[in-house]
XYZ file of C-alpha atoms in Angstrom:
735
model
C -76.539 29.407 198.309
C -79.534 31.591 199.119
C -77.746 33.103 202.145
C -75.638 35.369 199.959
C -78.728 36.966 198.440
C -79.916 38.764 201.584
C -79.455 42.514 201.550
C -78.398 44.718 204.465
C -81.453 45.808 206.451
C -79.898 48.371 208.738
C -76.428 49.606 209.515
C -77.171 49.333 213.222
C -77.832 45.602 213.004
C -74.893 43.229 212.853
C -74.452 40.989 209.846
C -75.175 37.921 211.962
C -78.429 39.341 213.350
C -79.413 40.401 209.864
C -79.448 36.821 208.537
C -82.623 35.419 210.018
C -82.655 32.220 207.985
C -81.032 29.249 209.646
C -78.324 27.022 208.200
C -79.599 24.733 205.486
C -79.278 21.105 206.614
C -81.890 19.540 204.311
C -83.668 17.575 207.073
C -86.501 16.747 204.689
C -84.134 14.788 202.450
C -82.471 12.947 205.333
C -85.789 12.099 206.985
C -87.186 10.922 203.668
C -84.204 8.617 203.269
C -84.945 7.119 206.683
C -88.441 6.285 205.432
C -87.028 4.705 202.268
C -87.772 7.664 199.983
C -85.091 8.089 197.344
C -85.534 11.163 195.157
C -85.214 10.920 191.394
C -83.034 13.456 189.591
C -83.620 14.708 186.048
C -81.128 16.042 183.511
C -81.517 17.819 180.182
C -79.787 16.898 176.918
C -76.769 19.049 177.803
C -76.273 17.255 181.159
C -77.659 20.002 183.419
C -79.808 19.539 186.519
C -83.471 20.310 185.978
C -86.705 19.854 187.879
C -88.027 17.918 189.621
C -85.476 17.808 192.447
C -82.719 19.695 190.637
C -82.942 22.587 193.111
C -83.151 20.140 196.029
C -79.988 18.298 194.997
C -78.086 21.572 194.618
C -79.047 22.710 198.122
C -78.201 19.288 199.564
C -74.722 19.355 198.026
C -74.194 22.847 199.455
C -75.090 21.621 202.954
C -72.698 18.666 202.638
C -69.871 20.912 201.448
C -70.236 23.258 204.414
C -70.068 20.327 206.798
C -67.271 18.337 205.181
C -64.884 20.821 203.544
C -62.959 23.422 205.562
C -63.377 27.037 204.463
C -59.578 27.347 204.274
C -59.517 25.104 201.200
C -57.803 26.991 198.379
C -57.510 24.223 195.782
C -60.517 22.019 195.121
C -58.261 19.591 193.226
C -56.120 18.914 196.327
C -55.812 15.150 196.805
C -56.167 15.590 200.550
C -59.851 16.309 199.912
C -60.465 12.937 198.233
C -61.797 11.333 201.421
C -64.225 14.193 202.026
C -65.331 14.152 198.392
C -65.972 10.423 198.605
C -68.151 10.973 201.662
C -70.105 13.717 199.874
C -70.740 11.458 196.892
C -71.757 8.570 199.138
C -74.329 10.762 200.911
C -75.690 11.995 197.587
C -76.210 8.433 196.338
C -77.961 7.448 199.574
C -80.571 10.181 199.151
C -80.925 10.518 195.379
C -81.367 8.091 192.534
C -78.325 9.188 190.531
C -75.992 7.464 188.069
C -72.292 7.024 188.735
C -71.492 8.951 185.564
C -72.958 12.100 187.171
C -70.271 12.193 189.832
C -68.065 14.588 187.861
C -70.881 17.118 187.553
C -71.747 16.902 191.260
C -68.131 17.364 192.332
C -67.729 20.405 190.109
C -70.947 21.805 191.529
C -69.662 21.150 195.056
C -66.480 23.108 194.339
C -68.513 25.982 192.948
C -70.750 26.040 196.035
C -67.699 26.039 198.324
C -66.288 29.085 196.594
C -69.659 30.770 196.861
C -69.807 30.085 200.596
C -66.296 31.489 201.089
C -67.215 34.647 199.160
C -70.386 35.027 201.211
C -68.504 34.808 204.529
C -65.918 37.319 203.386
C -68.354 39.905 202.023
C -70.838 39.647 204.924
C -68.552 39.441 207.928
C -65.079 40.639 206.931
C -65.965 43.827 205.007
C -67.782 46.991 205.935
C -70.106 49.002 203.702
C -67.108 50.592 201.947
C -65.397 47.267 201.270
C -62.685 47.706 203.911
C -61.494 44.727 205.946
C -63.092 44.163 209.371
C -61.497 41.927 212.012
C -64.754 40.181 212.924
C -65.268 37.374 215.386
C -66.505 33.969 214.299
C -70.267 34.285 213.708
C -72.158 32.249 216.326
C -74.450 30.965 213.637
C -71.604 29.031 212.005
C -69.800 27.799 215.155
C -71.073 24.290 214.440
C -69.485 24.345 210.991
C -66.308 26.420 211.450
C -63.735 26.074 214.208
C -61.996 29.097 215.724
C -58.678 28.028 214.191
C -60.272 27.733 210.728
C -61.828 31.172 211.098
C -58.512 32.815 212.028
C -56.748 31.057 209.148
C -59.531 32.120 206.806
C -59.197 35.767 207.888
C -55.418 35.617 207.493
C -55.704 34.335 203.923
C -58.231 37.003 203.041
C -55.798 39.682 204.254
C -52.925 38.314 202.196
C -51.761 40.999 199.668
C -51.576 38.489 196.809
C -55.140 37.306 197.443
C -56.425 40.873 197.759
C -54.765 41.870 194.488
C -56.358 38.950 192.651
C -59.680 39.638 194.360
C -59.599 43.309 193.356
C -58.882 42.356 189.739
C -61.752 39.870 189.617
C -64.105 42.275 191.393
C -63.358 45.009 188.898
C -63.839 42.638 185.990
C -67.195 41.477 187.326
C -68.472 44.931 188.254
C -71.055 46.717 186.094
C -71.583 43.956 183.514
C -72.860 45.155 180.157
C -75.520 42.431 180.087
C -76.326 41.434 183.712
C -77.923 38.078 184.481
C -81.366 38.638 186.039
C -82.710 35.190 186.907
C -81.176 34.691 190.362
C -80.610 31.037 191.233
C -82.750 29.619 188.438
C -79.819 28.827 186.144
C -79.884 28.246 182.426
C -80.932 24.608 182.627
C -84.098 25.207 184.653
C -84.790 28.411 182.718
C -84.705 26.465 179.459
C -86.997 23.821 180.965
C -89.561 26.399 182.061
C -89.494 28.117 178.653
C -90.086 24.846 176.801
C -92.907 23.896 179.165
C -94.511 27.318 178.823
C -94.417 27.116 175.033
C -95.538 23.448 175.119
C -92.724 22.783 172.684
C -91.630 19.326 171.587
C -88.045 20.526 171.301
C -85.492 19.364 173.863
C -83.273 22.450 173.803
C -83.198 26.075 172.731
C -80.529 28.066 170.883
C -77.936 29.601 173.166
C -78.737 33.187 172.190
C -82.444 32.694 172.924
C -81.625 31.512 176.459
C -79.071 34.282 176.861
C -81.642 36.967 176.046
C -84.325 35.505 178.331
C -81.819 35.260 181.207
C -81.375 39.035 180.989
C -85.048 39.930 181.228
C -85.921 41.339 184.667
C -89.219 41.593 186.504
C -90.443 44.244 184.063
C -90.432 41.640 181.313
C -88.715 44.035 178.885
C -85.097 43.362 177.852
C -82.607 46.197 177.500
C -81.955 47.719 174.084
C -78.357 46.484 174.204
C -79.548 42.928 174.819
C -81.982 43.153 171.904
C -79.191 44.422 169.659
C -77.036 41.384 170.453
C -80.021 39.079 170.031
C -80.842 40.542 166.628
C -77.254 40.086 165.517
C -77.464 36.461 166.640
C -80.632 35.983 164.607
C -78.824 37.186 161.506
C -75.829 34.941 162.170
C -78.054 31.950 162.927
C -78.843 31.594 159.228
C -75.344 30.319 158.606
C -73.675 29.212 161.844
C -74.401 26.110 163.865
C -75.922 26.894 167.297
C -73.680 24.174 168.751
C -70.492 25.864 167.673
C -68.323 26.708 170.694
C -67.085 29.820 168.897
C -70.441 30.323 167.321
C -73.347 32.698 167.158
C -73.387 34.266 170.624
C -69.611 34.613 170.972
C -69.329 36.238 167.561
C -72.209 38.603 168.259
C -70.746 39.704 171.612
C -67.266 40.013 170.059
C -65.437 39.467 173.351
C -62.351 37.357 174.178
C -63.120 33.737 174.997
C -61.318 30.958 176.806
C -61.062 27.365 175.700
C -63.984 25.110 176.543
C -66.556 27.826 177.107
C -70.088 27.477 175.781
C -71.891 30.810 176.077
C -75.581 30.994 176.835
C -75.877 27.456 178.246
C -74.814 27.827 181.867
C -73.011 25.621 184.359
C -72.254 22.051 183.340
C -72.315 22.501 179.578
C -69.013 21.957 177.777
C -68.027 21.238 174.180
C -67.694 17.591 175.237
C -71.242 17.411 176.577
C -72.447 18.892 173.298
C -70.413 16.288 171.365
C -68.323 18.982 169.739
C -65.051 17.345 168.793
C -61.930 19.299 168.206
C -59.554 18.082 165.568
C -56.092 16.999 166.618
C -53.476 19.579 165.803
C -51.210 18.289 163.006
C -47.545 17.680 163.736
C -44.763 19.695 162.113
C -43.959 16.759 159.841
C -47.572 16.590 158.676
C -47.662 20.342 158.142
C -44.509 20.223 156.013
C -45.913 17.321 153.980
C -49.156 19.198 153.379
C -47.261 22.336 152.482
C -45.205 20.455 149.888
C -48.334 18.834 148.444
C -50.069 22.200 148.359
C -47.102 23.813 146.622
C -46.962 21.013 144.051
C -50.666 21.406 143.323
C -50.324 25.163 143.010
C -47.425 24.719 140.585
C -49.526 22.292 138.543
C -52.423 24.758 138.494
C -50.092 27.548 137.419
C -48.613 25.483 134.582
C -52.082 24.425 133.505
C -53.262 28.025 133.448
C -50.239 29.159 131.468
C -50.708 26.330 128.995
C -54.384 27.185 128.652
C -53.597 30.837 128.001
C -50.976 30.002 125.367
C -53.000 27.367 123.542
C -53.657 28.224 119.929
C -56.156 26.453 117.772
C -54.792 24.132 115.202
C -54.100 25.784 111.918
C -56.992 25.293 109.541
C -54.477 24.729 106.733
C -53.670 21.294 108.143
C -53.348 18.681 105.471
C -56.512 17.036 106.777
C -58.558 20.241 106.806
C -59.730 23.147 104.744
C -58.128 26.550 105.065
C -61.356 28.254 105.975
C -60.469 31.929 106.278
C -64.043 33.119 105.993
C -64.836 35.675 108.718
C -68.586 35.762 109.242
C -70.294 39.038 110.009
C -71.425 38.333 113.583
C -73.623 41.114 114.977
C -73.266 42.338 118.513
C -75.462 40.688 121.099
C -76.808 37.146 121.113
C -77.671 35.475 117.802
C -78.700 32.034 116.600
C -75.852 30.292 114.847
C -74.514 27.092 113.323
C -71.299 25.552 114.607
C -68.752 23.996 112.253
C -65.567 21.972 112.433
C -62.917 21.797 109.720
C -61.152 18.544 110.598
C -61.054 15.834 109.391
C -63.494 17.399 106.943
C -65.586 20.533 106.901
C -69.111 20.087 108.296
C -71.731 21.454 110.640
C -71.712 19.691 114.024
C -74.213 21.680 116.057
C -76.518 24.638 116.503
C -76.759 27.177 119.298
C -76.329 30.839 120.130
C -73.267 33.041 119.886
C -72.656 35.704 122.550
C -70.836 38.541 120.826
C -70.813 40.754 123.939
C -67.999 42.999 125.058
C -66.181 41.747 128.137
C -68.037 38.419 128.268
C -66.300 35.695 130.270
C -66.313 31.928 129.999
C -66.545 30.408 133.482
C -65.042 33.621 134.942
C -62.075 33.414 132.526
C -61.245 35.377 129.436
C -61.920 33.770 126.074
C -58.939 32.606 124.029
C -57.900 34.776 121.111
C -60.009 34.277 117.992
C -62.942 32.746 119.878
C -66.422 33.690 120.942
C -68.643 32.301 123.655
C -71.406 30.016 122.368
C -74.147 27.975 123.991
C -74.780 24.612 122.379
C -78.490 23.798 121.944
C -78.532 20.978 119.354
C -75.910 18.355 118.587
C -75.977 17.584 114.849
C -72.928 15.358 115.168
C -73.068 14.198 118.800
C -69.643 12.531 118.925
C -67.745 15.402 117.314
C -64.898 16.659 119.482
C -65.140 20.197 120.824
C -62.498 22.468 119.289
C -61.606 23.896 122.693
C -62.772 21.864 125.713
C -62.999 24.021 128.818
C -61.069 23.198 131.967
C -64.179 24.037 133.992
C -66.376 21.484 132.241
C -66.092 17.757 131.643
C -67.678 18.058 128.206
C -65.420 16.811 125.397
C -68.021 16.246 122.677
C -70.776 18.383 121.186
C -73.427 16.169 122.756
C -71.922 16.584 126.236
C -71.805 20.368 125.747
C -75.531 20.741 125.079
C -76.954 23.235 127.570
C -73.576 24.702 128.512
C -71.128 27.327 127.267
C -67.945 26.641 125.322
C -65.411 28.650 123.348
C -65.690 28.323 119.554
C -63.376 29.680 116.807
C -64.942 32.735 115.187
C -64.223 31.469 111.667
C -66.282 28.349 112.366
C -69.409 30.189 113.559
C -72.194 31.019 111.114
C -74.941 33.384 112.195
C -78.466 32.482 111.146
C -78.480 30.067 108.202
C -75.226 31.148 106.603
C -72.535 28.609 105.854
C -68.845 29.498 105.526
C -67.764 29.454 101.886
C -65.162 26.854 100.986
C -62.879 26.576 98.017
C -64.416 24.797 95.033
C -61.383 22.689 94.377
C -62.040 19.468 92.597
C -60.395 17.707 95.506
C -62.803 19.316 97.911
C -65.248 16.454 98.396
C -68.071 16.884 100.919
C -69.104 13.504 102.304
C -72.844 13.049 102.490
C -73.687 11.886 106.016
C -77.237 12.088 107.203
C -76.460 13.702 110.573
C -73.028 15.231 110.229
C -73.266 17.272 107.038
C -75.400 19.994 105.485
C -77.758 19.047 102.641
C -76.545 19.697 99.071
C -79.430 22.053 98.377
C -78.663 24.082 101.518
C -75.004 24.316 100.542
C -75.836 25.570 97.035
C -78.234 28.213 98.344
C -75.775 29.390 100.964
C -72.833 29.521 98.536
C -74.839 31.807 96.236
C -75.861 34.086 99.085
C -72.307 34.246 100.354
C -70.712 35.058 96.991
C -71.318 38.828 97.241
C -70.238 38.881 100.858
C -67.079 37.070 99.853
C -66.262 39.723 97.219
C -66.975 42.617 99.586
C -64.735 41.241 102.301
C -62.066 40.068 99.796
C -61.760 36.751 101.509
C -59.662 34.128 99.719
C -60.507 30.508 100.306
C -57.713 28.045 99.677
C -58.543 24.500 98.719
C -57.498 21.507 100.734
C -57.917 17.796 100.466
C -60.717 16.452 102.597
C -60.582 12.819 103.588
C -63.876 11.022 103.367
C -63.280 9.024 106.500
C -65.676 9.483 109.421
C -65.218 11.870 112.316
C -62.113 11.221 114.375
C -62.822 9.597 117.695
C -61.947 11.664 120.699
C -60.187 10.511 123.793
C -62.365 11.014 126.849
C -60.916 13.607 129.179
C -60.972 13.203 132.903
C -63.678 15.049 134.721
C -62.465 18.265 136.290
C -61.077 17.663 139.750
C -62.100 19.628 142.782
C -58.749 21.358 142.562
C -59.653 24.661 144.175
C -61.647 22.967 146.909
C -58.757 20.594 147.624
C -56.258 23.413 147.609
C -58.365 25.606 149.889
C -58.908 22.717 152.297
C -55.137 22.256 152.593
C -54.674 25.945 153.241
C -57.306 25.980 155.982
C -55.846 22.998 157.807
C -52.715 25.055 158.406
C -54.657 27.857 160.132
C -56.723 28.244 163.300
C -59.975 28.258 161.333
C -60.791 24.546 161.948
C -60.529 25.188 165.719
C -62.820 28.212 165.831
C -60.891 30.981 164.097
C -62.710 33.356 161.778
C -61.738 35.600 158.891
C -63.299 38.764 157.506
C -64.254 39.357 153.879
C -64.783 43.057 153.227
C -68.129 43.946 151.664
C -67.943 47.432 150.233
C -70.901 49.783 150.214
C -71.685 49.188 146.535
C -72.775 45.601 147.171
C -75.525 45.872 149.794
C -75.661 49.607 150.377
C -73.546 49.558 153.523
C -69.912 48.852 154.313
C -69.018 45.980 156.631
C -66.777 42.957 157.119
C -68.433 39.582 156.523
C -67.259 36.984 159.029
C -66.576 33.514 157.681
C -65.600 30.462 159.696
C -64.949 26.755 159.495
C -68.648 25.857 159.258
C -68.972 27.902 156.077
C -66.069 26.127 154.410
C -67.408 22.729 155.518
C -70.747 23.527 153.898
C -69.038 23.897 150.536
C -66.548 21.059 151.003
C -69.171 18.595 152.208
C -72.074 19.643 149.968
C -74.255 20.790 152.859
C -76.946 23.430 152.919
C -75.192 26.759 152.548
C -75.774 29.662 154.897
C -75.841 33.409 154.535
C -72.056 33.761 154.888
C -71.407 31.634 151.804
C -74.179 33.436 149.912
C -72.813 36.879 150.776
C -69.228 36.035 149.822
C -70.352 34.506 146.521
C -72.256 37.718 145.838
C -68.970 39.540 146.428
C -67.494 37.223 143.760
C -70.285 38.110 141.297
C -69.780 41.785 142.049
C -66.012 41.658 141.511
C -65.867 39.267 138.553
C -69.031 39.877 136.543
C -70.614 43.174 137.483
C -67.828 45.727 137.790
C -65.667 44.510 134.878
C -68.697 44.709 132.561
C -70.242 47.882 134.078
C -73.248 45.839 135.128
C -73.381 47.547 138.518
C -75.312 50.321 136.742
C -78.045 47.832 135.802
C -78.063 45.300 138.646
C -77.935 45.406 142.429
C -78.207 43.187 145.496
C -80.149 43.392 148.735
C -78.601 41.823 151.838
C -80.192 38.440 152.680
C -79.369 38.979 156.370
C -81.614 42.061 156.322
C -84.365 40.802 153.997
C -85.536 37.380 155.171
C -88.725 35.805 156.429
C -87.715 35.968 160.100
C -87.176 39.728 160.014
C -90.280 40.311 157.907
C -92.368 38.583 160.567
C -90.656 40.205 163.576
C -89.366 43.582 162.362
C -91.105 44.488 159.092
C -90.382 48.220 159.530
C -86.622 47.553 159.529
C -86.862 45.563 156.295
C -89.102 48.159 154.646
C -86.801 51.059 155.536
C -83.750 49.237 154.205
C -85.306 48.282 150.857
C -86.756 51.766 150.343
C -83.387 53.361 151.060
C -81.656 51.201 148.463
C -84.375 51.811 145.861
C -84.343 55.580 146.424
C -80.571 55.673 146.101
C -80.979 54.121 142.630
C -84.246 55.695 141.441
C -82.786 57.567 138.466
C -82.212 54.515 136.264
C -83.905 51.215 135.608
C -82.244 48.511 137.628
C -82.869 44.871 138.546
C -82.308 44.059 142.240
C -81.581 40.514 143.371
C -82.940 39.439 146.760
C -81.561 36.068 147.921
C -84.408 35.160 150.259
C -84.219 32.664 153.120
C -87.488 31.292 154.463
C -85.846 29.679 157.478
C -84.807 26.467 155.764
C -84.945 27.185 152.054
C -83.322 29.643 149.635
C -85.189 31.235 146.743
C -84.623 34.336 144.622
C -86.567 37.513 143.989
C -85.517 39.854 141.206
C -87.259 43.227 141.454
C -87.478 45.879 138.772
C -88.874 48.793 140.850
C -89.275 51.178 137.908
C -91.462 48.745 135.964
C -92.934 47.332 139.215
C -92.148 43.762 138.229
C -91.196 41.026 140.682
C -89.641 37.829 139.295
C -90.056 34.822 141.590
C -87.565 31.954 141.150
C -88.023 28.959 143.445
C -86.152 25.721 142.786
C -88.870 23.810 144.694
C -91.580 25.090 142.377
C -93.650 26.753 145.116
C -95.784 29.800 144.415
C -95.246 33.182 146.106
C -98.545 32.647 147.913
C -96.601 30.228 150.119
C -95.127 33.295 151.844
C -97.969 35.869 152.041
C -96.166 38.138 154.544
C -93.260 38.468 152.166
C -95.504 39.365 149.233
C -97.385 41.972 151.273
C -94.145 43.637 152.343
C -92.682 43.791 148.840
C -95.945 45.147 147.426
C -96.004 47.772 150.177
C -92.408 48.783 149.467
C -93.019 49.159 145.725
C -96.164 51.200 146.324
C -94.271 53.466 148.729
C -91.469 53.800 146.180
C -94.060 54.780 143.571
C -95.394 57.514 145.858
C -91.912 58.867 146.557
C -91.293 59.054 142.813
C -94.577 60.967 142.517
C -95.998 58.511 139.980
C -99.726 58.950 139.492
C -101.847 55.834 138.971
C -105.537 55.112 138.801
C -107.288 53.306 141.638
C -107.428 50.205 139.530
C -103.709 50.422 138.824
C -102.688 51.181 142.399
C -102.143 47.484 143.126
C -101.053 46.475 139.635
C -97.635 45.185 140.655
C -96.692 42.355 138.328
C -95.543 39.085 139.855
C -93.985 36.550 137.490
C -93.254 32.983 138.520
C -90.282 31.840 136.455
C -90.085 28.187 135.403
C -86.473 27.894 136.548
C -84.463 24.653 136.948
C -85.757 22.520 139.812
C -83.678 20.857 142.515
C -83.922 17.114 143.062
C -82.882 16.963 146.722
C -83.222 18.978 149.918
C -79.765 20.592 149.828
C -79.192 22.332 146.494
C -81.585 25.281 146.883
C -78.769 27.682 147.821
C -76.548 26.656 144.918
C -79.482 26.888 142.468
C -80.325 30.361 143.754
C -76.716 31.482 143.206
C -76.787 30.129 139.632
C -80.004 32.035 138.922
C -78.175 35.279 139.702
C -75.092 34.138 137.819
C -77.090 33.220 134.686
C -78.893 36.566 134.686
C -75.662 38.543 135.066
C -73.957 36.461 132.368
C -76.601 37.569 129.879
C -76.914 41.101 131.253
C -80.684 41.267 130.734
C -83.149 43.148 132.913
C -86.036 40.891 131.924
C -86.268 37.235 132.938
C -88.477 35.130 130.638
C -91.319 33.216 132.243
C -89.859 29.934 130.989
C -86.328 31.016 131.983
C -83.500 32.016 129.670
C -83.296 30.028 126.476
C -79.511 29.904 126.836
C -79.672 28.188 130.218
C -82.967 26.365 130.047
C -82.864 22.899 131.605
C -84.962 20.751 133.904
C -82.324 20.853 136.631
C -78.720 21.818 137.168
C -76.351 18.887 137.044
C -73.859 18.009 139.749
C -71.097 19.524 137.636
C -73.015 22.783 137.300
C -73.448 22.905 141.067
C -69.773 22.033 141.545
C -68.897 24.941 139.270
C -70.384 27.302 141.863
C -68.296 25.660 144.585
C -65.110 25.872 142.544
C -65.710 29.544 141.776
C -66.287 30.285 145.452
C -63.181 28.383 146.563
C -61.017 29.995 143.887
C -62.261 33.398 144.990
C -61.490 32.608 148.640
C -57.942 31.695 147.606
C -57.606 34.938 145.656
C -58.788 36.875 148.714
C -56.162 35.055 150.786
C -58.643 34.317 153.577
C -56.326 31.692 155.064
C -53.616 34.192 155.975
């Protein structure tokens, strides 16, 4: 109540004389009821009292509590109080238009007001200025509410050593709060209402951390630096965490112990139930054991599959149905156009593409089998021809299905340029003439002549073999790859506290974003990947850690590529704190100014992910947006990046003409386009992945020839998810 907000006026005046305001009895409400006036009560979406009449109802309940409940009450849940509670509720319904379902809230509020009244009496009348106990008489002001016996019993309980010990502990805990509340009796509900009305917003609620910050702004109108620091951390976390999460943004930013059922930054009356936040039922021991056995069986199957994949050897080309093609083509280093051949059931060209003869190259994050190179299939000459080595990470089993993707191909069946592997000229070696599946006779003759000298130099012997003239062997369709890592990770998580609010840390070393920190990851992040939802910054950052560990460092690409933290470079910070963003980018660029390097910036506009790739030495900015927008859509972003590159130019002491001072090159890349409102994050991750896979510092305007497509398929998006889940398992985040 308002009584406990009066301050001591003079030490010479007694506490009772000091309180000039009379006891609140809410005559206006009672008299209005006599005239037939019933007051309406309003509630917000979280079930909190708001205006009009929210303050009036609170004061009325306080007056009823003081009249009906003795101050000696220690347990509000005592059944002996049921009759008094019923009377309080009956009086509330007589004066206010209120639903029966609001009774629980009103009773909780009544208990809170009773405790406040007890604290007020104790601090004002039973303690001196130093906090020592004073044996005071019953204040005359409250003789109508408190009997002499109740007052003596109340004093006795307040002198009890157990009560004093608990009181001292609570007083110490509540003293000198780091972030004091500065809105008096307004409360979060009415504060939120006033903020929405002031902004003329159509929203019905505000994020918890926004309310929390405003509640700590005093009369000066300027929040403390510590409050702003927490708020800024919340803004960064808000890109990935749900504001309705009970262990969400504000709790994680404050990093303090919590108790079950608390919702920070929302105030009295808001619970996980009122926010419709459901907690999953804890599994029984029997269910846990069953899941553990299923998980172990799946892990064993994955292990056997991996071992079998690693030990698989291509069928010997000397099979009775094939040619012993021992020709080893001279494949130059780098990426070259090539023709792709098969030797069974007869020798023929089945496709065209590009071979990636690059040291340390991986196929879907795995090492290539012995005797193979990584190829991208561009054209299917024989669409139904079976792939020699179908990948476990792709559902492609035929050459046609592999168009636009990467597969492993035996080196002896790859021909660079227009060369064709030389075969034995045995009389039994008959080349069937099929319009689509074979090479023309003229092309074969020309290639055999050109390969004759190469064959002598390399001393390659070609044995003859009988080639059956039957058509290509039909392949058995393989099952599409299962979501094995996602399923496995989901089982792991269900056996931890993560689904109920627990978090884990993924270490991000300084080489990734230029600073060392632990990336928090929680249940919402895993659900985004499991349920194909829009991904947040936590998923993006941890996938970048995957790219750094699996693609960059093993191939020494960290000398040519870098990342900028999306939590530090985003549209929200550019609009609110551009100096912070500028300083961060300049620091990273200056730390790497001695060599040409391409920096990836995963950029979040508030509801959409896109990618910038900046080459600061050449002053080139590649813009990749899966929605097809132009960079002019975000003018503040373009201005900041231009400013940073110009400042970087000055620090490098590069002289330019006036005309060339603003000659920063912006290139809009015709990258694959998403076909829904969810995939932007996954597309953005693939853009970085594709670039790192090729190891090139220049991104073509029409995108890389090796990965060019109108859009990424569901399987290509799922590949990102599987890589992320596999990496989470490797990091053992569920432990």
